[in-house]
Coordinates of C-alpha atoms (C1' of nucleotides) in Angstrom, one line a residue:
Chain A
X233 CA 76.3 125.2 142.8
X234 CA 78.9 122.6 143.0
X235 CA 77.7 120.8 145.7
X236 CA 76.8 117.5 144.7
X237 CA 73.9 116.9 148.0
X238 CA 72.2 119.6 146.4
X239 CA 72.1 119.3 142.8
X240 CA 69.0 117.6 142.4
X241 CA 66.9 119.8 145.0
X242 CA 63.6 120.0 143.6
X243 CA 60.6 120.6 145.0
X244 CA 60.8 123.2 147.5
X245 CA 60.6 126.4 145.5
X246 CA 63.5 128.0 148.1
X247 CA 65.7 124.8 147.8
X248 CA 65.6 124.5 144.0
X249 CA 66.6 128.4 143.8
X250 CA 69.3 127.4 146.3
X251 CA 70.7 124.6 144.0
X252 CA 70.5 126.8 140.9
X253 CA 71.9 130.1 142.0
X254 CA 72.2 129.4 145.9
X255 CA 75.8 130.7 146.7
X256 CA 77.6 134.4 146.5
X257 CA 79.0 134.1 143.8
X258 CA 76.4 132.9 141.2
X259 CA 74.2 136.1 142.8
X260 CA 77.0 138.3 141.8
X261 CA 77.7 137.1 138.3
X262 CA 73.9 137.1 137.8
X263 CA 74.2 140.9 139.0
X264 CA 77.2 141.5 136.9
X265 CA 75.3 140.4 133.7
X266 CA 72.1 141.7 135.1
X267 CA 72.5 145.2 136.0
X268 CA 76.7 146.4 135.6
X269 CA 76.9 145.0 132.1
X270 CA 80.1 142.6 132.3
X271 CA 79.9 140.0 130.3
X272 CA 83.5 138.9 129.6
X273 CA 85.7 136.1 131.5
X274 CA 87.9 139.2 132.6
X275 CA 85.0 141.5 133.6
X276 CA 83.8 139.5 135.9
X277 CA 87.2 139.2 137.6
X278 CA 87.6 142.9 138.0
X279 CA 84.1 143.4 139.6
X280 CA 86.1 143.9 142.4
X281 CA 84.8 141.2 145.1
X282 CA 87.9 139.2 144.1
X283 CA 86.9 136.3 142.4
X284 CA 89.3 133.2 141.7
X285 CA 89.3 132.6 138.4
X286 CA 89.2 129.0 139.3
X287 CA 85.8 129.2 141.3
X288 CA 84.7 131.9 138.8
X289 CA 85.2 129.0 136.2
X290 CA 83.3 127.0 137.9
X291 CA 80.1 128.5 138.5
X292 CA 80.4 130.1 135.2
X293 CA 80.1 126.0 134.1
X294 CA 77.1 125.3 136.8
X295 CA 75.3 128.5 135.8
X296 CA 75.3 127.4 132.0
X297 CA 74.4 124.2 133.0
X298 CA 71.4 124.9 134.9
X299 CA 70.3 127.7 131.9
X300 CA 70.8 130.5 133.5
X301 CA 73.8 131.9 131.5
X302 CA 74.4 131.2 128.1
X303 CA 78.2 131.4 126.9
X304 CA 78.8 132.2 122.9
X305 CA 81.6 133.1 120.9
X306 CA 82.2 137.0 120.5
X307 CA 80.8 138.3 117.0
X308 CA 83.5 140.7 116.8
X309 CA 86.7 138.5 117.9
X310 CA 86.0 135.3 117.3
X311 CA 88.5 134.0 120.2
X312 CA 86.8 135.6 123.2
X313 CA 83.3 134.0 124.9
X314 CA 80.1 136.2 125.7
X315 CA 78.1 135.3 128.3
X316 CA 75.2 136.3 128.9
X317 CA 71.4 135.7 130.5
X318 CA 68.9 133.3 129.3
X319 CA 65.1 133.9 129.3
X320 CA 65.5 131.9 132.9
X321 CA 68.0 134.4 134.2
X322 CA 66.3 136.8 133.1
X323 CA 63.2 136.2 135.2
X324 CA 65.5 136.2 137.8
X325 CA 65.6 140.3 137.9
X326 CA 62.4 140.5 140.2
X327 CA 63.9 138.8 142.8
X328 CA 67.1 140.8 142.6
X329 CA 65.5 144.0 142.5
X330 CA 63.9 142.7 145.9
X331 CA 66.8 142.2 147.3
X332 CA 68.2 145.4 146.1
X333 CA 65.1 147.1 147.5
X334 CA 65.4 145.6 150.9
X335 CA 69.6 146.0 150.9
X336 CA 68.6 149.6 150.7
X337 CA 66.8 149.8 153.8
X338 CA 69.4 148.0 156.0
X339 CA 72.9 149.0 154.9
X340 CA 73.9 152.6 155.8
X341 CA 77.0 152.6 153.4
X342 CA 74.7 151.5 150.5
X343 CA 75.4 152.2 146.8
X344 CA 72.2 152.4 145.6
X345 CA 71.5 155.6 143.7
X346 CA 68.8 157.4 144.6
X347 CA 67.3 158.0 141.7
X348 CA 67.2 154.1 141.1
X349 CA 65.0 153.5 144.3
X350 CA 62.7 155.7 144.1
X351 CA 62.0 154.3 140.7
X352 CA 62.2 151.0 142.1
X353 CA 59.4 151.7 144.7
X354 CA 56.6 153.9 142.7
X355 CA 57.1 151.9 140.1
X356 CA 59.1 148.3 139.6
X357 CA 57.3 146.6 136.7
X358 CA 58.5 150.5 134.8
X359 CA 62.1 149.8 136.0
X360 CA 61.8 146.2 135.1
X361 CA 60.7 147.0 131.6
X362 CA 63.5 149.1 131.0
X363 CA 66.8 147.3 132.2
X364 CA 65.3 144.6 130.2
X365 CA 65.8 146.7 127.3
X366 CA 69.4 146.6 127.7
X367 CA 69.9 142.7 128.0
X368 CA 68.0 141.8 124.9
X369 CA 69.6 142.9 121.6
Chain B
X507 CA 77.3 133.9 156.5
X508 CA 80.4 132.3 158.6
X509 CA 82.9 133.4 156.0
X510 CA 85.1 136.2 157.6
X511 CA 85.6 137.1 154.3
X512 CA 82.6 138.8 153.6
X513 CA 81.1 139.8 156.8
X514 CA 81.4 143.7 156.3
X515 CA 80.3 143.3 152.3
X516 CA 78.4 146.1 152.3
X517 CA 77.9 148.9 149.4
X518 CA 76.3 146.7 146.7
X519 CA 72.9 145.6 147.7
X520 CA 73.2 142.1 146.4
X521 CA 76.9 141.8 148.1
X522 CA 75.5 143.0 150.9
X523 CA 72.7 141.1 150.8
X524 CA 75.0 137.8 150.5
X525 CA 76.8 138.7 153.1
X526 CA 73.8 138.9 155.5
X527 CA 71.9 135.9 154.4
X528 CA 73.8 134.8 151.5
X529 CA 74.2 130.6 152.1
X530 CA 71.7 128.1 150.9
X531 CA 70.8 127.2 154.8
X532 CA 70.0 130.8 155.7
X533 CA 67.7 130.7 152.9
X534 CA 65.8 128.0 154.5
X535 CA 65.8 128.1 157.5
X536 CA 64.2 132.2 156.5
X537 CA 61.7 130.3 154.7
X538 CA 60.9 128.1 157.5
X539 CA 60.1 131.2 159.8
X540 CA 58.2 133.0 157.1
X541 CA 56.3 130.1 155.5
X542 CA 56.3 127.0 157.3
X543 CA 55.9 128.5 160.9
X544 CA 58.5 126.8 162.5
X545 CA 60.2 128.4 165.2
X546 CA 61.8 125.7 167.3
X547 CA 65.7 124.5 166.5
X548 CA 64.4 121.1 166.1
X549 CA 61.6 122.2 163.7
X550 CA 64.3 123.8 161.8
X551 CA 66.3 119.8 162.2
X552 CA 63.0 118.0 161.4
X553 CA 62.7 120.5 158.2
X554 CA 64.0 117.6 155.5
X555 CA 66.6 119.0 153.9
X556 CA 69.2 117.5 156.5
X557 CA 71.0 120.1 157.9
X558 CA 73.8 119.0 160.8
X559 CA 73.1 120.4 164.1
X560 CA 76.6 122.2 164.3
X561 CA 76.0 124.3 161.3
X562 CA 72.2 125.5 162.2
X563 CA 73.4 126.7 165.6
X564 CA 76.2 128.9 163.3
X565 CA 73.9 129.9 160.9
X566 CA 70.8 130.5 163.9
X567 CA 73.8 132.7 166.1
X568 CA 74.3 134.7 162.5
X569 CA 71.2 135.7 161.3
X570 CA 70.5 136.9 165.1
X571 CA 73.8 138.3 164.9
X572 CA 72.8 140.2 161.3
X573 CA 69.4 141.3 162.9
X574 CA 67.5 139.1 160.9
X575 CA 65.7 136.6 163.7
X576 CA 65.8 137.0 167.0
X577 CA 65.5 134.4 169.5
X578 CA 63.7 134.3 172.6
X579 CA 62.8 132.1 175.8
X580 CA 59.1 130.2 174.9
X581 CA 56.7 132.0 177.2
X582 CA 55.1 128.6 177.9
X583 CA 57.7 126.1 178.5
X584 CA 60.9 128.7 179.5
X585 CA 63.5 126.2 179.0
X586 CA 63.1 126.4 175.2
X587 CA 63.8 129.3 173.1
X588 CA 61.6 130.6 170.1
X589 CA 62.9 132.2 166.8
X590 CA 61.2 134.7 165.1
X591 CA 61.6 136.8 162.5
X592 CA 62.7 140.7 163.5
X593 CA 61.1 143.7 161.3
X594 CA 64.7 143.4 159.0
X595 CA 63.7 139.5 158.2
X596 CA 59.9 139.9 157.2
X597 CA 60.8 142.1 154.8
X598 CA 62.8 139.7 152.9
X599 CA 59.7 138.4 151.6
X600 CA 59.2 139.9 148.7
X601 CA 62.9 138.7 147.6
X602 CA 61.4 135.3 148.6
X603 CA 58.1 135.4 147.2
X604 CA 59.8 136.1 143.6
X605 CA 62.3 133.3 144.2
X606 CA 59.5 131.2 145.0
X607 CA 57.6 132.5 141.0
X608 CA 60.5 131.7 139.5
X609 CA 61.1 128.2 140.8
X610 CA 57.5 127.7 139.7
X611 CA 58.2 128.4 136.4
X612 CA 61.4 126.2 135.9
X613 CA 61.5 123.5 138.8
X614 CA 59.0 120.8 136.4
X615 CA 59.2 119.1 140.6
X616 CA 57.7 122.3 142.3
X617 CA 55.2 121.9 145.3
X618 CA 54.2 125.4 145.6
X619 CA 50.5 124.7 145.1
X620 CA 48.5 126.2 142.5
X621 CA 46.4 128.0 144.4
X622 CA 49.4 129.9 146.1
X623 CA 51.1 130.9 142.7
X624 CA 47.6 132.1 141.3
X625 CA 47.5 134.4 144.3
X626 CA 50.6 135.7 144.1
X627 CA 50.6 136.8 140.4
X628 CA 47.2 138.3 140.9
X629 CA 47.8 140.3 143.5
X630 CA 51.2 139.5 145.1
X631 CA 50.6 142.8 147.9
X632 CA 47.0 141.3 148.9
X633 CA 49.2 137.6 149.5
X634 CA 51.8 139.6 151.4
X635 CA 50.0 141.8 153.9
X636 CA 47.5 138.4 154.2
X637 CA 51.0 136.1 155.0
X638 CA 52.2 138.8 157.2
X639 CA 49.7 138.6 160.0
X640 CA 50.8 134.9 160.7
X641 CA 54.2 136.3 161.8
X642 CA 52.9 139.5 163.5
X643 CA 51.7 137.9 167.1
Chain C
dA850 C1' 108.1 135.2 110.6
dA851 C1' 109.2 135.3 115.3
dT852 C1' 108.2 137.1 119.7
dA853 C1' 105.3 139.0 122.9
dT854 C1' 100.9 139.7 125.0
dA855 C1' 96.1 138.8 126.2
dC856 C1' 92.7 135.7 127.4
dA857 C1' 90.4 131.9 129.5
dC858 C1' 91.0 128.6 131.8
dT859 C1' 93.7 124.5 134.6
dT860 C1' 96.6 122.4 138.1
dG861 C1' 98.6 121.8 142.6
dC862 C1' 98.7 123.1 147.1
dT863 C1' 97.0 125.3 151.6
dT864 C1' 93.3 127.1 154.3
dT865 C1' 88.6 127.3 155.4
dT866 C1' 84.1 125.5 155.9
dA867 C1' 80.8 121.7 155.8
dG868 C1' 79.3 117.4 157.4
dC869 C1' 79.0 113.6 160.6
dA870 C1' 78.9 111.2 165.0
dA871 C1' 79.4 111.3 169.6
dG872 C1' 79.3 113.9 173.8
dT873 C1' 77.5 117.3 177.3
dA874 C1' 74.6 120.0 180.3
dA875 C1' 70.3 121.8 181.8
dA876 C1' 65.6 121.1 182.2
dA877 C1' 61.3 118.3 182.0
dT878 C1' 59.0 114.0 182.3
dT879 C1' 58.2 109.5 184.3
Chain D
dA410 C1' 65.9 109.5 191.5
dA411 C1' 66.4 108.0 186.9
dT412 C1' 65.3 108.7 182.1
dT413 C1' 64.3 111.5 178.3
dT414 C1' 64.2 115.7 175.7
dT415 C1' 66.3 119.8 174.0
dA416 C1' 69.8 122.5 172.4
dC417 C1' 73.8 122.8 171.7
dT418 C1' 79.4 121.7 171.6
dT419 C1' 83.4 119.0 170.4
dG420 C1' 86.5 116.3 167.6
dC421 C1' 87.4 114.3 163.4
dT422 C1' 87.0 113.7 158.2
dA423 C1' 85.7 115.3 153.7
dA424 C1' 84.7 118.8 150.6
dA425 C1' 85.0 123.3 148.8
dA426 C1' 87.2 127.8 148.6
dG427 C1' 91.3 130.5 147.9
dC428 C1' 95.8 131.4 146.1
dA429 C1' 99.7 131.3 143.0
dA430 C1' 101.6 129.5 139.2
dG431 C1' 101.2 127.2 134.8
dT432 C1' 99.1 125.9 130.1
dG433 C1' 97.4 126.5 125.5
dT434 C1' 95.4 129.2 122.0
dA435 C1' 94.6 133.4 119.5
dT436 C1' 95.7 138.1 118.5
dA437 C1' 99.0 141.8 118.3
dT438 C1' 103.7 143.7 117.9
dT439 C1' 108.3 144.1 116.1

DNA sequence: AATATACACTTGCTTTTAGCAAGTAAAATT
DNA sequence: AATTTTACTTGCTAAAAGCAAGTGTATATT
């Protein structure tokens, strides 16, 4: 977050989340890099929520700074940045998935595939396992 | 959420999710109802974290609004109302619950007692069903 | 080698939202 | 009847978001 009253919100297990991730667009970079694979400047700007790339700098800078992103230079062209989750962010993916399952439930135009749900519900540390598959390498 | 912007995000379950709840004093003032038992709008003032009475009667008028609380006239003293969370809000407690792991984890401040993180990574179902009956009455 | 293009920001300006203090109205207490 | 409590509402200021355009660096094209 940029807010500078909330910064240093310890404590409180909801307000520290708040001042770590605690705003719209942090949750949907985190879901970007969690669960659509984007992890360039420019993918995040066409994930189609219409980002600023002024805002989307920003809490691309607040997000590394409270380790839950990491940015690194691109193996293969050395000009572009990666970003991607820390071990932090990472551990973030139960909580997303709980929000995923619960989005499910109350929107009637939801995205959610099927298929993903169901294995969400009969069996989340299963689904876990394997998305984490694809952030590690 | 106030911002016109996002009020019909729906689709992605994390959009959607930020558009129903998505602003650091939605989070807590959920978290008051579902773990701290307040229920009055000056509980909700007296919670700490400071919030300005204009902005909790937005955010209260929202997340009735989004069928997440409802409010209603205190059965004893009928000039006060009571918020509570509906059906649509309890079940934003496992999205909670693994916010609240997490900040255990990487807030070195956190007050979640011990006692409460050993029972919910032992049997985090068993915590929930035993958490629910306090908001079932 | 010079020009063009892509990429990742940065800057300046406008609009929106948050934050703060004071005010209001209805009900309850004294 | 007067005061206090409760739950907002209003008006103003400050901060953040949003938008369009600009900047600098690296790669690609001619």
């Amino acid at each position: 977050m940029v807010d500078e009253r909330t910064k240093d919100w310890s404590g409180c297990p909801v307000r520290f989340g708040m001042s770590q991730f605690g705003d719209k667009w942090s949750f949907l970079i985190i879901r970007d890099l969690m669960f659509k694979g984007r992890r360039y400047n420019h993918e995040f700007m066409e994930a189609g929520e219409g980002i600023s790339t002024n805002i989307l700098a920003r809490r691309l800078v607040d997000l590394e700074r409270n380790g839950i992103i990491q940015k690194k230079t691109d193996l293969v062209k050395k000009s572009k940045f990666v970003y991607s989750l820390t071990e932090k962010g990472i551990e973030l993916m139960p909580m997303m998935l709980a929000m995923m399952d619960w989005a499910e439930k109350y929107d009637p135009n939801t995205e959610v595939p099927e298929s993903f749900i169901k294995r969400l519900r009969k069996d989340p540390e299963a689904l876990r396992l394997d998305l984490l598959k694809d952030l590690q390498e």
